[in-house]
Coordinates of C-alpha atoms and ligand atoms in Angstrom, one line a residue:
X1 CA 20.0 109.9 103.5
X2 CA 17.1 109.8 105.6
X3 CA 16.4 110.2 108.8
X4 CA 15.5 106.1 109.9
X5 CA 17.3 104.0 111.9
X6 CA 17.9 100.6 111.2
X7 CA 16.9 97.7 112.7
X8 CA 18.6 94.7 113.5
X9 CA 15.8 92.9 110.9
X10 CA 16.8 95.3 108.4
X11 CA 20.6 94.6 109.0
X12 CA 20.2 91.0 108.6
X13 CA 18.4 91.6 105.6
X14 CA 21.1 93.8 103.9
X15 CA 23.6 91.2 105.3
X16 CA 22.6 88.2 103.1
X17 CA 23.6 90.3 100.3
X18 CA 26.9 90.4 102.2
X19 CA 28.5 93.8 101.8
X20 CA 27.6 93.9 98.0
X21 CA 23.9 94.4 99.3
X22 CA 24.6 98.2 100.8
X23 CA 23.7 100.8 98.5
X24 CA 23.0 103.4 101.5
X25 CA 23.8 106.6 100.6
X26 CA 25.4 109.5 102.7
X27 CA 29.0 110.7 103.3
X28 CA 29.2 108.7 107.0
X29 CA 30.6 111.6 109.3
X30 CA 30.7 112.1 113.0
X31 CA 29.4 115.5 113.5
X32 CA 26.0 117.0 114.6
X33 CA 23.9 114.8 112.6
X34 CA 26.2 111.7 113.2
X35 CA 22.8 109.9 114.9
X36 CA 21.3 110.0 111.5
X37 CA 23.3 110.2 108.9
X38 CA 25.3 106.6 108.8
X39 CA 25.2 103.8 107.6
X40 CA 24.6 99.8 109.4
X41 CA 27.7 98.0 110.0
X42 CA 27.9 95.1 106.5
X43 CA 27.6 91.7 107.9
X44 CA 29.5 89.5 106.0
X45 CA 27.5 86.4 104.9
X46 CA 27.7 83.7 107.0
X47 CA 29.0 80.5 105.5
X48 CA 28.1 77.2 107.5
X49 CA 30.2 74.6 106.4
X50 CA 29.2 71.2 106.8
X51 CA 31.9 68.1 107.2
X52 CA 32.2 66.8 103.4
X53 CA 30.1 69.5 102.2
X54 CA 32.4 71.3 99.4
X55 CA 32.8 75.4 100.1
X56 CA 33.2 77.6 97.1
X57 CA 35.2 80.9 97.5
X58 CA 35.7 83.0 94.5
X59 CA 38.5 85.4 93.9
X60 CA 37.0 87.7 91.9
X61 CA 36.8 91.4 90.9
X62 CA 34.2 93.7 91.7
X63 CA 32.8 96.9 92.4
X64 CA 32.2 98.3 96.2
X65 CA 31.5 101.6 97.9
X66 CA 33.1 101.6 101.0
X67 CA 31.0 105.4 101.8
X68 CA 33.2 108.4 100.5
X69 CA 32.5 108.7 96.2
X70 CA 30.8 106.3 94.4
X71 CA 31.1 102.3 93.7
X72 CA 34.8 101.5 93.0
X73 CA 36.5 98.8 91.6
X74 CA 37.6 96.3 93.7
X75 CA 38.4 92.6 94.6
X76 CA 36.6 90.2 97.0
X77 CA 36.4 86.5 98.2
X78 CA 32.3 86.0 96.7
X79 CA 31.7 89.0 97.8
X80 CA 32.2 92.5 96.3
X81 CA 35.2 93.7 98.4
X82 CA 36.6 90.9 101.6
X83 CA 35.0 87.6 101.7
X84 CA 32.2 85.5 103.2
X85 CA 33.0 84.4 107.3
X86 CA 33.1 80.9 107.3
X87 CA 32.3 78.7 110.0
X88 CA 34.0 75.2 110.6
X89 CA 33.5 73.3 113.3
X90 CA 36.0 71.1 115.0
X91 CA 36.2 67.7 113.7
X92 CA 34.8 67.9 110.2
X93 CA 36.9 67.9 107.1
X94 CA 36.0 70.4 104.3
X95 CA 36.6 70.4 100.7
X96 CA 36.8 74.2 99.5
X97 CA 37.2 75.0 95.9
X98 CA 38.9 78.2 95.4
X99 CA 38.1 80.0 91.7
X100 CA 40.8 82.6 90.5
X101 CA 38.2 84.8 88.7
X102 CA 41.4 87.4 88.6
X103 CA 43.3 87.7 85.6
X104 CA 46.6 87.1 87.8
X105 CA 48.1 84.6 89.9
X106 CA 47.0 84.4 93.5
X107 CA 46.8 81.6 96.3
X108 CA 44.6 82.0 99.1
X109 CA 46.0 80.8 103.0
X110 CA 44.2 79.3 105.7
X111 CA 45.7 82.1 108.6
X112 CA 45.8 80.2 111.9
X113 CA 44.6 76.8 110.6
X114 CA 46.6 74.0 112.0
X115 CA 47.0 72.1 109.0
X116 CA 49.7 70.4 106.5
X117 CA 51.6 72.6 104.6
X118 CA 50.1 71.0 101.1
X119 CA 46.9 72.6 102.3
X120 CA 48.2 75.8 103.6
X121 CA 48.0 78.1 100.4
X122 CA 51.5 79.6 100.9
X123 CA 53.2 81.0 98.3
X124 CA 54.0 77.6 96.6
X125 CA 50.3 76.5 96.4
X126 CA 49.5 79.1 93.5
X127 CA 46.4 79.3 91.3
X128 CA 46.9 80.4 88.0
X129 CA 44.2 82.9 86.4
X130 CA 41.2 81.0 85.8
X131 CA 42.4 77.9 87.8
X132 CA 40.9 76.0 90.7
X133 CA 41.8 74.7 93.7
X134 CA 40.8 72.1 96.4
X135 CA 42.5 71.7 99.6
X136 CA 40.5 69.5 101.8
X137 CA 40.7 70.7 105.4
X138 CA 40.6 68.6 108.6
X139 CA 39.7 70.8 111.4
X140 CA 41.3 69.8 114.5
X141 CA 42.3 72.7 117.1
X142 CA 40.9 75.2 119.6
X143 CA 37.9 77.2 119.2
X144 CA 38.9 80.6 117.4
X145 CA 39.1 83.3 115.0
X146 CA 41.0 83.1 112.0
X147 CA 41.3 84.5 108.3
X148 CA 42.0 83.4 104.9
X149 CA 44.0 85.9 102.4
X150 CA 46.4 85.7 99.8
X151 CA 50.0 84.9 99.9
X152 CA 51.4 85.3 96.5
X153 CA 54.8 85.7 96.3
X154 CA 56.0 89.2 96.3
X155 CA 52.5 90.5 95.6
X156 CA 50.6 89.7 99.0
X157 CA 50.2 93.9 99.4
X158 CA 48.4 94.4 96.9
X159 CA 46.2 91.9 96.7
X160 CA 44.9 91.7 100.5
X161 CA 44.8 95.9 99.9
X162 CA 42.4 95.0 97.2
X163 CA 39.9 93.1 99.2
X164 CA 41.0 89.8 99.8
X165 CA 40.6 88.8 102.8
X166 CA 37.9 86.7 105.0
X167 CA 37.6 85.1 108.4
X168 CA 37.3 81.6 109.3
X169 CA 35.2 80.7 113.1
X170 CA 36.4 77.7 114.0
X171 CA 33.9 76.6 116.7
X172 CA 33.9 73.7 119.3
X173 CA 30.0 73.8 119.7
X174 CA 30.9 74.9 123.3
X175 CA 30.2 78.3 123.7
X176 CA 26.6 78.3 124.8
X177 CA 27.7 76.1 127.8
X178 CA 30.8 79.2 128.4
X179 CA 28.1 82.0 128.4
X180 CA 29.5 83.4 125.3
X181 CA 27.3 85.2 122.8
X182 CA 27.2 83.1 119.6
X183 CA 24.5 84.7 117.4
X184 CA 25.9 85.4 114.7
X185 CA 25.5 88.7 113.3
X186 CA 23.7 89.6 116.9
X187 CA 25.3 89.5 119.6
X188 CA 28.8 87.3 117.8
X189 CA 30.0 90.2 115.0
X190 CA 33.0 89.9 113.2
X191 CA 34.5 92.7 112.7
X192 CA 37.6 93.2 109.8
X193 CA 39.8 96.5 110.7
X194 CA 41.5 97.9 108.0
X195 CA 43.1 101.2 107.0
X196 CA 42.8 103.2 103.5
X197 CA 43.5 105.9 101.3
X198 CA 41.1 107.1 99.1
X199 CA 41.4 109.2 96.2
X200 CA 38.8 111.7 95.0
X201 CA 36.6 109.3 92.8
X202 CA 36.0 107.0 96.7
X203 CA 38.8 104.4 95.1
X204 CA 41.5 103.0 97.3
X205 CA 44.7 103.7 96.2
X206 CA 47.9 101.5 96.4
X207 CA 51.2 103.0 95.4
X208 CA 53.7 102.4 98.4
X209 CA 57.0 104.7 98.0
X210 CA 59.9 103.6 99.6
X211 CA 59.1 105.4 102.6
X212 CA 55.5 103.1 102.8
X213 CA 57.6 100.1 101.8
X214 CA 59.8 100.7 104.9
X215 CA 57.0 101.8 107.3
X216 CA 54.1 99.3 105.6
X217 CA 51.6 101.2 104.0
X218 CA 49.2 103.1 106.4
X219 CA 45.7 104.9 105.5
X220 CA 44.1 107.5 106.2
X221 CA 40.6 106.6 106.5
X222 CA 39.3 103.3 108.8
X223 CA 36.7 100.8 107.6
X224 CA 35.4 98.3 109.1
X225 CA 33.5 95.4 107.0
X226 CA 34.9 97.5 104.2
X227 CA 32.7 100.5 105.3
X228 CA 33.7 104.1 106.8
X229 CA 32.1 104.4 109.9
X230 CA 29.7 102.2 110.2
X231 CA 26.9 102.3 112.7
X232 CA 26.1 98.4 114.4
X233 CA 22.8 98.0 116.4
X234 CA 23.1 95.7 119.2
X235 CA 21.6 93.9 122.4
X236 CA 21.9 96.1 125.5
X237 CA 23.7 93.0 126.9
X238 CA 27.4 91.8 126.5
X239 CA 28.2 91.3 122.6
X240 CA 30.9 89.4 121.3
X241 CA 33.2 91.1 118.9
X242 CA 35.7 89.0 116.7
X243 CA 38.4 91.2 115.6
X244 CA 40.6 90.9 113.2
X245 CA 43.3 93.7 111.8
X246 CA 43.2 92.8 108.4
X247 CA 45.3 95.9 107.4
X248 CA 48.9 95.9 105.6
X249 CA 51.0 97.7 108.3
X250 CA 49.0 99.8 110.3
X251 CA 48.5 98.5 114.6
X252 CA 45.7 99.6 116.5
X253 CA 45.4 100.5 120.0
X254 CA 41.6 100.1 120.3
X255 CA 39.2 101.6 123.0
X256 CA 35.8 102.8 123.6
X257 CA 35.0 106.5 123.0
X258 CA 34.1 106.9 127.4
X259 CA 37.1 104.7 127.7
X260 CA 34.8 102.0 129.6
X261 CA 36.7 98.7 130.1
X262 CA 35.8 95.3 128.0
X263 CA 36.9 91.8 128.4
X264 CA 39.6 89.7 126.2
X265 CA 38.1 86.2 125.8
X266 CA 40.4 84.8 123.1
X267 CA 43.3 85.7 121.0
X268 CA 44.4 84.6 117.8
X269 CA 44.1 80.6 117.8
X270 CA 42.2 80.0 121.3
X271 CA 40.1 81.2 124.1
X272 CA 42.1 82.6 127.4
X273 CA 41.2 81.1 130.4
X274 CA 38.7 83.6 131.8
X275 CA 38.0 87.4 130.4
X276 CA 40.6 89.5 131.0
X277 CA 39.7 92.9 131.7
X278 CA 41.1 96.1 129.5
X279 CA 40.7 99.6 128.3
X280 CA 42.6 99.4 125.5
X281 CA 44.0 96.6 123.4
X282 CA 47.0 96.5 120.7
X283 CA 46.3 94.5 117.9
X284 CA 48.6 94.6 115.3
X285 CA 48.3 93.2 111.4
X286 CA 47.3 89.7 111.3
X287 CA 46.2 89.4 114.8
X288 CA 42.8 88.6 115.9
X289 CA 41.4 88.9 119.4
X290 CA 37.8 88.1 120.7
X291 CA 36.3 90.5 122.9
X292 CA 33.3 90.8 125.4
X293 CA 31.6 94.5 125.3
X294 CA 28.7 95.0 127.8
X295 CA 25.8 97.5 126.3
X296 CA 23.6 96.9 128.8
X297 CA 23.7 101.2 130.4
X298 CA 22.3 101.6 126.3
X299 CA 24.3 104.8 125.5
X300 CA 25.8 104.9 122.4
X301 CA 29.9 104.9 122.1
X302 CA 32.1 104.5 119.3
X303 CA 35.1 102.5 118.9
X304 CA 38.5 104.4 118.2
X305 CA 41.9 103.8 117.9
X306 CA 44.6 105.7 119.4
X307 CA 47.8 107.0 117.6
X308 CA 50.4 104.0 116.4
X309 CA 53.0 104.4 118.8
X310 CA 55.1 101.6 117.6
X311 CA 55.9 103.0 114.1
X312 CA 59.1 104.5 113.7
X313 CA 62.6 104.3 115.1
X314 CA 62.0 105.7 118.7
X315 CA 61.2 108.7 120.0
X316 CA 61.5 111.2 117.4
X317 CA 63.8 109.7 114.8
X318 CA 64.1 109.9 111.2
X319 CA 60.8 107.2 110.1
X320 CA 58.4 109.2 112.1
X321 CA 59.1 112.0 109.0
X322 CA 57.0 110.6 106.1
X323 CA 54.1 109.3 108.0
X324 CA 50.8 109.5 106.6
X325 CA 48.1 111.6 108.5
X326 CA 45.6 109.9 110.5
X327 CA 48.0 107.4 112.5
X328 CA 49.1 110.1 114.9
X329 CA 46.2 110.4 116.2
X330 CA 42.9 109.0 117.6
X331 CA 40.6 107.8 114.9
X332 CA 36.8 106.6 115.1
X333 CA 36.5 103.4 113.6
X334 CA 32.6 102.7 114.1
X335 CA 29.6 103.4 116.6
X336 CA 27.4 100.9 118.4
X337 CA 24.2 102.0 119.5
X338 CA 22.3 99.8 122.3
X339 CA 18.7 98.5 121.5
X340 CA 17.0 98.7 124.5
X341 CA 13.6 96.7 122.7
X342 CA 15.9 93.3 122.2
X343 CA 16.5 90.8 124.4
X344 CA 20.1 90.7 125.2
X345 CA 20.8 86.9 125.6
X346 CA 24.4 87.2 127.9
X347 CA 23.8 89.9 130.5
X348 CA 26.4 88.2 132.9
X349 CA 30.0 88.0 132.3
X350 CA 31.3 84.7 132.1
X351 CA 33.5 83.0 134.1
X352 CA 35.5 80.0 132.8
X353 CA 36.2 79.9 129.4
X354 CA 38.9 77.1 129.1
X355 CA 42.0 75.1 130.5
X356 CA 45.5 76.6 129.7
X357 CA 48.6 75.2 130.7
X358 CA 51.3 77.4 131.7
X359 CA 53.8 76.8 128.8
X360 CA 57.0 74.5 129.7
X361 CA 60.0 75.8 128.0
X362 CA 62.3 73.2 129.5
X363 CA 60.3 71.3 126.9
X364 CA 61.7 72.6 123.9
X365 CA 64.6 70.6 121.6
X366 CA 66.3 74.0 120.5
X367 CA 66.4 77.5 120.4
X368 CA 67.1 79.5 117.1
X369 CA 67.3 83.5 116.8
X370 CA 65.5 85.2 114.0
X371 CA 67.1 88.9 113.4
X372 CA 64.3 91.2 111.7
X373 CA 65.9 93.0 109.0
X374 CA 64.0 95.7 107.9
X375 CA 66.7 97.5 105.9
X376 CA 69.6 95.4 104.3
X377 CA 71.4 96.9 101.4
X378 CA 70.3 100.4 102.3
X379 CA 73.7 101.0 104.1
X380 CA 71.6 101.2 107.5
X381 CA 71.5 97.0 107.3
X382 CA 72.4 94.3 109.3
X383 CA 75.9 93.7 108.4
X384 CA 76.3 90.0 106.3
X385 CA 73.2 90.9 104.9
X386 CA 74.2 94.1 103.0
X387 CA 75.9 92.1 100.4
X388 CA 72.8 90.0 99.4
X389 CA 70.3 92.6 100.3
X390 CA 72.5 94.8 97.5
X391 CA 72.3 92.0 95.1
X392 CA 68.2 91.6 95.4
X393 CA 67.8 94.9 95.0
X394 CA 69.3 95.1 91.3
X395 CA 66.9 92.0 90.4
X396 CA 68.1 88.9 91.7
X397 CA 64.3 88.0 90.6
X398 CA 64.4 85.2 88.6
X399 CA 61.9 83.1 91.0
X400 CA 59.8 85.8 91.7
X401 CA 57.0 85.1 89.5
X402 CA 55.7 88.6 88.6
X403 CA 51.9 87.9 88.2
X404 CA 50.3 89.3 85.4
X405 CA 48.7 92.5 85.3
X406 CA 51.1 93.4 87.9
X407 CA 52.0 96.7 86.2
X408 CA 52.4 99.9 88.2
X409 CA 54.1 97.9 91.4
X410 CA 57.6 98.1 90.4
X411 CA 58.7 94.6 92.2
X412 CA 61.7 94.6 90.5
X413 CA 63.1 97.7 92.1
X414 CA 62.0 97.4 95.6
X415 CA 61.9 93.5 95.7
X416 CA 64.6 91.3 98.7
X417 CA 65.6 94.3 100.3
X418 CA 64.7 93.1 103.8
X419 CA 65.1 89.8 105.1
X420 CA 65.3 87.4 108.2
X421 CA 69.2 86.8 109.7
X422 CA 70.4 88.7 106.3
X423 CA 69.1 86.8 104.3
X424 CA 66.1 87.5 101.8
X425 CA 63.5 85.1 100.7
X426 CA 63.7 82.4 98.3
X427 CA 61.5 80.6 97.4
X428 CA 64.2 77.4 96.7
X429 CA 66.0 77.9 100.1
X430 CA 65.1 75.8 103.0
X431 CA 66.4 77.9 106.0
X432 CA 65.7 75.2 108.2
X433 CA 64.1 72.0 109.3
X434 CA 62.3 71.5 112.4
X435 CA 61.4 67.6 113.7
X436 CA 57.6 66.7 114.3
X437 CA 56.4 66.6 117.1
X438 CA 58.8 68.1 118.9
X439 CA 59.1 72.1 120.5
X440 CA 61.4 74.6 119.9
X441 CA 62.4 78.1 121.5
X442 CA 62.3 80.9 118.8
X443 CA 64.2 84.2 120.0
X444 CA 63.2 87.0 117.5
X445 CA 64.8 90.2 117.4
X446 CA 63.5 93.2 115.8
X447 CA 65.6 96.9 115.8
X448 CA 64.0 100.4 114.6
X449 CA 60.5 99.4 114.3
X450 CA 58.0 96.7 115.7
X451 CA 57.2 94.2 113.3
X452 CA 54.2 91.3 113.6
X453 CA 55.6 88.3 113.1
X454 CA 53.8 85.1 111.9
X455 CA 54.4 81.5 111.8
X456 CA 52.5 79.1 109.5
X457 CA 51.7 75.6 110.7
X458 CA 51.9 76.2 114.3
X459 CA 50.4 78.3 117.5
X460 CA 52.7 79.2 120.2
X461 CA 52.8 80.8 123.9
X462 CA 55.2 84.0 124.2
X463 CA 57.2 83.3 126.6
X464 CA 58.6 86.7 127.0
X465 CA 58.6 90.0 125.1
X466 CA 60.4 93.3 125.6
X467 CA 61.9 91.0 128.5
X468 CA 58.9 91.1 130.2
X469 CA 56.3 87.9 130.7
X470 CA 53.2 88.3 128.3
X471 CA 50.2 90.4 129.6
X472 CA 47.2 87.8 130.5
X473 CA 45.7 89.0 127.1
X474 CA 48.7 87.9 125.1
X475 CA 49.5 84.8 127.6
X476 CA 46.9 82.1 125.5
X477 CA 47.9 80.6 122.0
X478 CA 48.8 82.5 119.6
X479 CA 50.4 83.0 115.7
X480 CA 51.3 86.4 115.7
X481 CA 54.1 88.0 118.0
X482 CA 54.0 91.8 117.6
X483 CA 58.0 92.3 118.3
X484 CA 59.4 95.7 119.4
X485 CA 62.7 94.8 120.5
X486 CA 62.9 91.0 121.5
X487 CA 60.6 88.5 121.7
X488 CA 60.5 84.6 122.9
X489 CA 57.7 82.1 121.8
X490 CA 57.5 78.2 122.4
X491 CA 56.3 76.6 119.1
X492 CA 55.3 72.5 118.8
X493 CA 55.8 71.8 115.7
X494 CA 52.6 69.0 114.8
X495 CA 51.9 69.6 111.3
X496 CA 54.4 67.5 108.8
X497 CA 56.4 69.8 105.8
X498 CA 58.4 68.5 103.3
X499 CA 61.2 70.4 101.5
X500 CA 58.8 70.9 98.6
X501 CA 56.5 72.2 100.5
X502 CA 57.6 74.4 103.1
X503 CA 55.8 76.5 106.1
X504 CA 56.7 80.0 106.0
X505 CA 57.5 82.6 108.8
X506 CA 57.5 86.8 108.1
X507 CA 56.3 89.8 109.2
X508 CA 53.1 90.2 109.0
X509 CA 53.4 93.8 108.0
X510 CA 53.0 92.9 104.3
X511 CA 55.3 95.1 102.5
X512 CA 58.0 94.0 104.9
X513 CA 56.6 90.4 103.5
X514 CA 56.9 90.7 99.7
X515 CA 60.0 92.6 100.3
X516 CA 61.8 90.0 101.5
X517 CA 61.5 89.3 105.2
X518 CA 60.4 86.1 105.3
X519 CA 62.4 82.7 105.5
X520 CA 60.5 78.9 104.9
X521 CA 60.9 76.0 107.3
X522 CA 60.0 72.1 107.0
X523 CA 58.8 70.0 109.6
X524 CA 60.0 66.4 109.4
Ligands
C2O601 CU1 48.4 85.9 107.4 CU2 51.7 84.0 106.1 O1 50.1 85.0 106.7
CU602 CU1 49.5 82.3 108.3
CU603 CU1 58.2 94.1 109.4

């Protein structure tokens, strides 16, 4: 590895190869020679779709150094490992053709997209090997960050593990007149946190035991764009950094490395009303969250993670045994490093960013309570659902589909044994219907660990959580719910779902997912 720095021209130019393009050498490492010896941050390709232009995404396999070993095979969205970012803009409709180049069954979900559930790539919109598929998608909603990934029934893990995965801007064509950053790539980076294990040939390695089945499988190793460590050059101004945690289980409390504070400006399916100033941010699997960073004092800091407080069953109890290294403690995920030569375009912080009503829960039609459980059938479950979590652990499977090449992920041992109000998934029970147009209170409970729980179709407020009103940086629209013991959302339900067709709702931790806890709703 030699001793040059990159520059921003350089970056761009590795970027249109999207993370395929890096062949930069170097075990990345923090240590003395950490200035030198690392390796720019992969900019994913930037798609610009165009109403009625069609967008082709390829699931496809590959080979991809992510910075430890050498290239390893791997999956990606037309890209060697994650996908593209594609940008829609409110208004347009969008014809995407989705190739399964694997040689298994997949379907690929629109996360955050507030569109029919024909569209939604759920688990009932699959693509068989070799197939294609073209959901045209009408883009109507808020200005945001989003992500497409695979939702393939029972083997979700896997596959997002694998590299599939991209995000979606959706983009209002307002943000120049907000004083956001918007160049893409410049000062507007997206940036796809994920968490790995690695085995000695620089491979990642996917074989949950039962212990990362009840946990969600956690890594070792960050990346970021699929690369350890990366170094990101930017203005020495305020950047904007779409984040998304694209990992299976594992939350992140981010913060900066001189704990300096930075500014919330959206979360997962809108902008907040103003920036919200933190120090450190949760974000937990599926969630995004857009953030202001100011550069402009041009030191160099890196962005960590502190340790996952929210796995495990309380202070010091039984799941905390098991855990794999790395999430007890505080973890660099990447370095920025100010460049004092360009011309930062947003050197002021903005003000504001958008109208937000306070939510009305008087509003809603009804209330429903979703129970989280994470272990039914293991003798520790939720009472009425021992019975069928018992029976879905001895292979009550006949809908599951096992995709092909499948082998080594044993779904016929460890599928159904959690599930939502004791019940597991299936795929041909409706557990309930909600009516368009109208909104609905959902109270969801969660015991012994937090779970991330996700609702296709809609966005909702959180009304409350651990009994407590959200924090302003939770308090705009949202999809994901990261529940620790209780929380409330108010949902509107404007998306139609027939019977056939059905929106789902899970944990987002995605071996919670394909093991069952998840239930499917239709809107009518
Ligand atoms: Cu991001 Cu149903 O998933
Ligand atoms: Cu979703
Ligand atoms: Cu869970």
């Amino acid at each position: 590895m030699s001793n040059k720095s990159f520059t921003r021209r350089e970056a761009l130019l590795y970027s249109t190869a999207g993370v395929a393009g890096l062949a930069l050498g170097g075990l990345p490492r923090f240590g003395a020679d950490a200035a030198t010896a690392a390796r720019p941050l992969p900019i994913p390709t930037l798609i610009e779709a165009r109403g009625g232009e069609p967008v082709t995404l390829a699931m496809q396999k590959s080979s991809h150094r992510f910075g430890v070993g050498s290239a390893a095979a791997s999956t990606g969205i037309s890209s060697s490992y994650l996908g593209p970012v594609v940008r829609v803009r409110l208004g347009d409709t969008i014809p995407f053709r989705v190739e399964n180049c694997l040689d298994e069954e997949t379907t690929l979900h629109w996360h955050g997209l507030l569109i029919p559930s024909d569209v939604d790539g759920g688990p009932h919109n699959t693509i068989k090997p070799g197939g294609v598929w073209t959901p045209e998608l009408k883009i109507n909603q808020p200005a945001a960050t989003h992500w497409f990934h695979p939702h393939t029934h029972g083997n979700t893990a896997k596959q997002v593990y694998g590299g599939l995965a991209g995000m979606m801007i959706v983009s209002d064509g307002g943000d120049r007149d907000r004083g956001l950053p918007e160049t893409y790539g410049v000062d507007d980076i997206p940036l796809v946190l994920q968490d790995k294990r690695f085995g000695r040939n620089g491979a990642p390695v996917y074989e949950p035991t039962m212990m990362d089945v009840m946990h969600g499988f956690h890594g070792d190793t960050l990346v970021v764009n699929g690369a350890i460590a990366p170094v990101a050059n930017v203005p020495a101004g305020f950047v904007r950094l779409r984040i998304l945690n694209a990992a299976n289980a594992r939350n992140f409390d981010l913060r900066f490395s001189d704990r300096r504070p930075f500014y919330v400006v959206g979360s997962d399916a809108g902008l907040l009303p103003e920036p919200v100033e933190v120090r450190n941010l949760v974000i937990a699997p599926g969630e995004r969250y857009e953030v202001l960073v100011n550069f402009a004092d041009g030191r160099t800091v890196e962005l960590v993670t502190g340790p996952d407080t929210h796995l495990g069953m309380g202070p010091g109890m039984m799941m905390r045994m098991g855990r794999p290294g790395g999430t007890g403690v505080t973890q660099t995920f990447m370095r920025f490093r100010p460049d004092p030569t360009s011309k930062a375009a947003i050197t002021r912080l903005p003000k504001g960013l958008t109208k937000l009503a306070s939510p009305n829960p008087k509003a809603a039609v009804a209330r429903r309570t979703l129970v989280l459980n994470p272990m039914m059938g293991m003798g520790m479950g939720m009472g009425r659902g021992m019975g069928m979590g018992m029976m879905g652990m001895r292979g009550q499977q006949s809908d599951a589909a096992t995709p092909a090449g499948n082998a080594g992920h044993d779904h016929a041992a460890a599928a159904q044994m959690m599930g939502i109000n004791g019940r597991p998934f299936d795929m041909h029970r409706i557990d309930f219907t909600t009516k368009l147009g109208t909104l609905e209170i959902w109270d969801i409970r969660s015991a012994a660990m937090a779970h991330p729980f996700h609702i296709h179709g809609v966005s909702f407020r959180i009304l409350s959580n651990n009994s407590r009103p959200p924090s302003p940086a939770q308090a705009g629209w949202k999809d994901v719910v990261l529940v620790e013991d209780r929380a409330e959302v108010l949902i509107r339900f404007d998306h139609p779902a027939p019977a056939k067709m059905p929106f789902m709702y899970h944990c987002h931790i995605l071996e919670h997912e394909d093991h069952g806890m998840m239930g499917q709703f239709a809107v009518a």
